[in-house]
Short mmCIF file of C-alpha atoms and ligand atoms in Angstrom, two decimals:
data_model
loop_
_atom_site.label_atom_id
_atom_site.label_comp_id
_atom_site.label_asym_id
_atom_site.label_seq_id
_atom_site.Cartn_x
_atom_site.Cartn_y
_atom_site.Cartn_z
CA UNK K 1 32.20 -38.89 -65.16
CA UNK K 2 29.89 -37.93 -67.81
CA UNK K 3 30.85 -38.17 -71.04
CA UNK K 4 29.32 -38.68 -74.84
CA UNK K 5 27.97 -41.46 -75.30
CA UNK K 6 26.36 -44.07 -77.63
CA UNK K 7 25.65 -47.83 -76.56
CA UNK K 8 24.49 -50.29 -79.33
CA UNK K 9 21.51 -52.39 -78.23
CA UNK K 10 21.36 -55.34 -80.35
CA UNK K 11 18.29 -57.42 -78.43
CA UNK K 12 17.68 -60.55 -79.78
CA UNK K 13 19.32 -60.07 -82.81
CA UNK K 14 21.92 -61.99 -84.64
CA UNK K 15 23.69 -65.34 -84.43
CA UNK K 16 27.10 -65.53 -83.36
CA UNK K 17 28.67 -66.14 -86.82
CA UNK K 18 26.45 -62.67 -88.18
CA UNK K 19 27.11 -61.07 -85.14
CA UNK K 20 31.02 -61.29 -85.41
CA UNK K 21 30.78 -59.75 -89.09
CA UNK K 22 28.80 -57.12 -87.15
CA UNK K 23 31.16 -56.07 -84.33
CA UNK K 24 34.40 -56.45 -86.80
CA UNK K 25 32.56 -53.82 -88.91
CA UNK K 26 32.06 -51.76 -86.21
CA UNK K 27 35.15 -52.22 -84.72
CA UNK K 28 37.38 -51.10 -87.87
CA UNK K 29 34.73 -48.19 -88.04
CA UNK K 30 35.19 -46.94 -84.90
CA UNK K 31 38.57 -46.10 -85.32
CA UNK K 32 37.84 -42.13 -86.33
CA UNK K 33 35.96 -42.30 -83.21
CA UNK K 34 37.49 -39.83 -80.26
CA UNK K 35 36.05 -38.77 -77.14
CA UNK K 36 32.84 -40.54 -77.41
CA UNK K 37 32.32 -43.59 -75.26
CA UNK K 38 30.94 -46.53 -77.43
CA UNK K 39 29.22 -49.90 -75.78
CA UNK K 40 27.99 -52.86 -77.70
CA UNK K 41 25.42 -55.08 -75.95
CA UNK K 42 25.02 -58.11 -77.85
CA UNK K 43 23.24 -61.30 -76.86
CA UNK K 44 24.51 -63.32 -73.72
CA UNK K 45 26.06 -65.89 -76.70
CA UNK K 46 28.52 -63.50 -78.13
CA UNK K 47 30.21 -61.98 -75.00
CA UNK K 48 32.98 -64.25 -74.57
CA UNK K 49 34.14 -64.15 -78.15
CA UNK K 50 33.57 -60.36 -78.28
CA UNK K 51 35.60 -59.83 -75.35
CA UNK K 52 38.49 -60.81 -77.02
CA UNK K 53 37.64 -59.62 -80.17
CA UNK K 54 37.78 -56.06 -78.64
CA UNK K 55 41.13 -56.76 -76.90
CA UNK K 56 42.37 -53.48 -78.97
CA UNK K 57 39.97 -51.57 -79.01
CA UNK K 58 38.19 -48.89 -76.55
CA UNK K 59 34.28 -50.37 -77.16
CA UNK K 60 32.79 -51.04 -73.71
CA UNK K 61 30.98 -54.66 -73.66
CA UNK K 62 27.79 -54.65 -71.86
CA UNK K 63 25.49 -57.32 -71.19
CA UNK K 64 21.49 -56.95 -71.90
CA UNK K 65 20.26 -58.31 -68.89
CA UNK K 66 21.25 -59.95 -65.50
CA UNK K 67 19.48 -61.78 -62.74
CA UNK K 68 18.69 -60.76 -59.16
CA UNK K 69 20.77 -63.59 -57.33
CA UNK K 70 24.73 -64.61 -57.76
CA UNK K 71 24.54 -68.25 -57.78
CA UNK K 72 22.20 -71.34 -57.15
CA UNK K 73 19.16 -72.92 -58.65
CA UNK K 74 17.63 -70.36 -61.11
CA UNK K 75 17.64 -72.19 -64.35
CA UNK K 76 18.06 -70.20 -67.35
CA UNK K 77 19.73 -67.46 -65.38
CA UNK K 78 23.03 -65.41 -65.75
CA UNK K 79 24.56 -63.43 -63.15
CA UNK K 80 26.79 -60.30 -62.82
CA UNK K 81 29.63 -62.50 -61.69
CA UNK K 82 29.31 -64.63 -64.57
CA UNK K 83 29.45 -61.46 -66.78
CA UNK K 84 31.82 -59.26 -65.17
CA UNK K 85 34.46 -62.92 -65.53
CA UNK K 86 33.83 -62.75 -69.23
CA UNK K 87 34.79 -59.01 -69.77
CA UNK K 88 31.22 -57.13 -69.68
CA UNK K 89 31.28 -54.13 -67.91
CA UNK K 90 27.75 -52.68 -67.76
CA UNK K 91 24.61 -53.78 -67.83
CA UNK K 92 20.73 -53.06 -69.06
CA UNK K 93 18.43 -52.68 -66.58
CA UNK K 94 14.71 -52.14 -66.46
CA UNK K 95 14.41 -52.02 -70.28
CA UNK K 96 10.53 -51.17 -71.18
CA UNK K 97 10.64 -54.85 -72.99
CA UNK K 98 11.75 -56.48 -70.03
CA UNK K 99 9.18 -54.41 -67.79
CA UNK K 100 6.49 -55.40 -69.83
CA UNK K 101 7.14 -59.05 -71.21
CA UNK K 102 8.80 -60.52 -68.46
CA UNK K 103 6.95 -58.38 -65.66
CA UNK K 104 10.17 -57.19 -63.96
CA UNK K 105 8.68 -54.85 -61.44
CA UNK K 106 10.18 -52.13 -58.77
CA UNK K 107 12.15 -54.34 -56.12
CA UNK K 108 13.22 -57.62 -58.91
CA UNK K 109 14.49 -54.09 -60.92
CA UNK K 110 16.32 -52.75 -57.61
CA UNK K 111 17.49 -56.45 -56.96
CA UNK K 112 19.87 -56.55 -59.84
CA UNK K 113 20.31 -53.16 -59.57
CA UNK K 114 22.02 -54.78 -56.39
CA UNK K 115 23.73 -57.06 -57.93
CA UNK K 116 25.03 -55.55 -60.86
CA UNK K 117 27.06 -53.00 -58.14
CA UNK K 118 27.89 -55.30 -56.03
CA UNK K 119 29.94 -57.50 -58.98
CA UNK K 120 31.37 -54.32 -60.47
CA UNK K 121 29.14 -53.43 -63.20
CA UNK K 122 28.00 -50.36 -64.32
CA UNK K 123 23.84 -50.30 -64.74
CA UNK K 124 22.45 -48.79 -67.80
CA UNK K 125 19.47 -47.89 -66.12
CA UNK K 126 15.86 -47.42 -68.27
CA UNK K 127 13.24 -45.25 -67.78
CA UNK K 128 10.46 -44.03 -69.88
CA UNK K 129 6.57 -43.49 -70.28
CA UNK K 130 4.22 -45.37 -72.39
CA UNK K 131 2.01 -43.58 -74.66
CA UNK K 132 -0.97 -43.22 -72.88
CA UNK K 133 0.90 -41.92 -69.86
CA UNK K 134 2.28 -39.15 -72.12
CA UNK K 135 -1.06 -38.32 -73.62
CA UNK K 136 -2.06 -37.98 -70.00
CA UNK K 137 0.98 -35.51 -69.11
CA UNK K 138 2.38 -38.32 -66.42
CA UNK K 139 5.58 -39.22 -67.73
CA UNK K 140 7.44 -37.14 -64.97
CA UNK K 141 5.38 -39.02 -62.51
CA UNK K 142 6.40 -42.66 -64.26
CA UNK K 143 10.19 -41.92 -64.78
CA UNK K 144 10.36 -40.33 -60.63
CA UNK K 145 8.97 -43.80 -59.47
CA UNK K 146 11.18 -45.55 -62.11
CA UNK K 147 14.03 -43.92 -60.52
CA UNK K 148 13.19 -43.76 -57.11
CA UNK K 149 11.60 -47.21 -56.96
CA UNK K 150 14.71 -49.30 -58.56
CA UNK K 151 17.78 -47.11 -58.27
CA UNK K 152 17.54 -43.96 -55.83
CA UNK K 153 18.41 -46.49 -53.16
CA UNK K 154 22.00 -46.12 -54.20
CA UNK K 155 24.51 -44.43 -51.90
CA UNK K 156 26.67 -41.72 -53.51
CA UNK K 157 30.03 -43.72 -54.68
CA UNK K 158 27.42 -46.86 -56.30
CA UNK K 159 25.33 -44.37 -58.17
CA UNK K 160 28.21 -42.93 -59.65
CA UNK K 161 28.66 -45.64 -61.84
CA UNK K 162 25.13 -45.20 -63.15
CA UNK K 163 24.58 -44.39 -66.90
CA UNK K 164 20.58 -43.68 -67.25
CA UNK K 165 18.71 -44.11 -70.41
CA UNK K 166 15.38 -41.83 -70.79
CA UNK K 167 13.54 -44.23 -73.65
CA UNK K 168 10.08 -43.28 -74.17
CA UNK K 169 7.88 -46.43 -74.77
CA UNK K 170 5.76 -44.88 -77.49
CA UNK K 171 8.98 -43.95 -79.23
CA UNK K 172 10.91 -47.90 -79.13
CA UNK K 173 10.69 -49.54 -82.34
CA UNK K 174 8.36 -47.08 -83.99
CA UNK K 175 10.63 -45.21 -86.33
CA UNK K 176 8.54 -42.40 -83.86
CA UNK K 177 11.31 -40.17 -81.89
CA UNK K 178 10.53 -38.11 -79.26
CA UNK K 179 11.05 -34.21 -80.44
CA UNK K 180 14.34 -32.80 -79.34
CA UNK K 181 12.05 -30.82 -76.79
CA UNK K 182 10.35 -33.77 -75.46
CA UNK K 183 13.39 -35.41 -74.50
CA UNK K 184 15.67 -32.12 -73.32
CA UNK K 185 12.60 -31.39 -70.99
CA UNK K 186 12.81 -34.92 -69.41
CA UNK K 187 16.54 -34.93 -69.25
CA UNK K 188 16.50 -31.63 -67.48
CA UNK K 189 14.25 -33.21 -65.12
CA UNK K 190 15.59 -36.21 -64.66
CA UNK K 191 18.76 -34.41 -63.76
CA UNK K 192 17.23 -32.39 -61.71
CA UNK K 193 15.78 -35.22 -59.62
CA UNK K 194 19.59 -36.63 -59.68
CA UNK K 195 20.58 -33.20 -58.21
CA UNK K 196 18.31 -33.02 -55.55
CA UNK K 197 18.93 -36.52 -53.88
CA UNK K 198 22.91 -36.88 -54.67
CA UNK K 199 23.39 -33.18 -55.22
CA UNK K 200 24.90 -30.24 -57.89
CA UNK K 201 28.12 -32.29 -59.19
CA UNK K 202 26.42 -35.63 -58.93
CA UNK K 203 24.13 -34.27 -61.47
CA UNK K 204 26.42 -32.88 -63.78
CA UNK K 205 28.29 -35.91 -64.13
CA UNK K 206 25.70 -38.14 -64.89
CA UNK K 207 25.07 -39.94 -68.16
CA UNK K 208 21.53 -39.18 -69.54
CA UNK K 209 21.02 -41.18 -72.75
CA UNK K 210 18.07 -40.79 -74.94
CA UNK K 211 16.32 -44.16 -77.03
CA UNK K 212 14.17 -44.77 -79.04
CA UNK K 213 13.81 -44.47 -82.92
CA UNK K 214 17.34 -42.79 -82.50
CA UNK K 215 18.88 -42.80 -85.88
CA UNK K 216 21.74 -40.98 -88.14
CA UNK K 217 18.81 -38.51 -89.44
CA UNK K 218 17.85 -37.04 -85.89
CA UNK K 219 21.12 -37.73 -84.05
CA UNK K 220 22.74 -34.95 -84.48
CA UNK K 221 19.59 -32.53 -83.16
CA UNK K 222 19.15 -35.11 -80.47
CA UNK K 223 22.68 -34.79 -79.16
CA UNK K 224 22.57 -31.36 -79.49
CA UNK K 225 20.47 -30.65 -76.50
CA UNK K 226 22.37 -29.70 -73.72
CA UNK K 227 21.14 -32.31 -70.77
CA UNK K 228 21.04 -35.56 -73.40
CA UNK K 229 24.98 -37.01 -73.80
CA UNK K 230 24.43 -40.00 -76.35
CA UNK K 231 21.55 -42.52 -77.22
CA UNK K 232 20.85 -46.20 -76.38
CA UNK K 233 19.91 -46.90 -80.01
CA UNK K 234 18.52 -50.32 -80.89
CA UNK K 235 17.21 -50.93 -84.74
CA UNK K 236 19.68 -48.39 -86.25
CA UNK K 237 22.67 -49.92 -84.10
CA UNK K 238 22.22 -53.32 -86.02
CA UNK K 239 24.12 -51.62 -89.38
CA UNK K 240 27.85 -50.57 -88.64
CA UNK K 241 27.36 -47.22 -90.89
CA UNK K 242 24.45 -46.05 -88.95
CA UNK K 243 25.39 -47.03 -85.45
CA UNK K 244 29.42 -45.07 -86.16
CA UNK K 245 27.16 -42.32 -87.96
CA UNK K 246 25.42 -41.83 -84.95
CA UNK K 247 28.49 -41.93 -82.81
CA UNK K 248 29.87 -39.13 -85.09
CA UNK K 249 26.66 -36.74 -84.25
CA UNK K 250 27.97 -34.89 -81.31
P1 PGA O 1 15.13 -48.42 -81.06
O1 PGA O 1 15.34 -49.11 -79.64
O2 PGA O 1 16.36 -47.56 -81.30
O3 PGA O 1 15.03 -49.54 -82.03
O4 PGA O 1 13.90 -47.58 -80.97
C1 PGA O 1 15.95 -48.46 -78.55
C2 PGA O 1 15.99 -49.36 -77.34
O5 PGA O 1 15.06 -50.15 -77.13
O6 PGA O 1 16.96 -49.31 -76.57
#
């Protein structure tokens, strides 16, 4: 079921003991909080301790990254079983980083994709055009393939646990949002593309996040648009006010 939303991805940032001070921040902040879904996805280190640290409280725990097998001899892996045992309950998947420093293509994307529904988690699934594609008027082209590459393969009740994050490359990191237009036009169409493979109420119920460069200053005009419910933010989820600012934009 759709519903506002605003996920806090911390990447590679913060040690356990920082990270704790983080979440306990957020956590006491959050409190005002109603009717907006809020995840944290912290580093693989800090799920077990955060999972009880957010006994009390309504913040979703979701994992940055998982791998495309369940068990055996992958060294340096961690799999959705392992996660969903330790409290997370969704996912990143296909995040541009990932795509482009690790080279995780189409079918290792639609792998975990796999994996993460078969274990019970819900995928935060990525999507989004670098720069030059954009300057080239091809980012529907890029985010169709995305979608229909890694995740389309989904039968009805699966993709219904599906939260999709529209996260322009050129726009990650840069302190360089997309315009309110630019990402209501590729909402709309990514919904669109929803509707026509799962159908009308599929599509409405569908979680559409926008990232990138998604911040307490342009939240609010962000939100505002009518197909984007919430934001994957990374840099700005890092300080408690700004990340529960953000959550308060709807
Ligand atoms: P950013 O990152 O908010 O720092 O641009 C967003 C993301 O990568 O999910």
């Amino acid at each position: 079921m759709k519903k506002n939303t605003v996920a806090g991805n911390w990447k590679m940032n913060t040690t356990l003991k920082d990270g704790i001070n983080l979440i306990n921040e957020i956590i006491n902040k959050s409190e005002s909080i109603k009717n907006t879904d809020l995840i944290i996805t912290p580093p693989y280190t800090h799920l077990s301790e955060f999972n009880k640290l957010l006994e009390n409280s309504t913040i979703k725990l979701a994992a940055q990254n998982i791998a495309d097998n369940e068990f055996g001899a992958f060294t340096g892996e961690v799999s959705a079983p392992m996660l969903k045992e330790i409290g997370v309950s969704k996912v990143i998947i296909g995040h541009s980083e990932r795509r482009a420093y690790y080279h995780e293509g189409f079918d290792f994307l639609k792998r975990k994709v796999d994996c993460a529904i078969s274990s019970g988690l819900g995928p935060i699934f990525c999507c989004g055009e670098i720069l030059e594609q954009r300057k080239n008027n091809k980012q529907e082209e890029v985010v169709k393939e995305q979608l229909f590459e890694s995740l389309f393969h989904l039968d009805k009740d699966s993709f219904s646990e599906v939260i999709i994050a529209y996260e322009p490359v050129w726009a990650i990191g840069t302190g360089v949002s997309a315009t309110s237009n630019e990402a209501q036009e590729m909402h709309a169409y990514i919904r669109s593309l929803i509707k026509n493979k799962y159908g009308s109420s599929m599509a409405e119920n569908t979680t559409i996040l926008y990232g990138g460069s998604c911040k307490p200053s342009n939240a609010k005009e962000l939100f505002a648009c009518p197909d984007i419910d919430g934001g994957l933010i990374g840099g700005a989820s890092l300080k408690s006010a700004d990340f529960i600012e953000i959550a308060k934009s709807f």
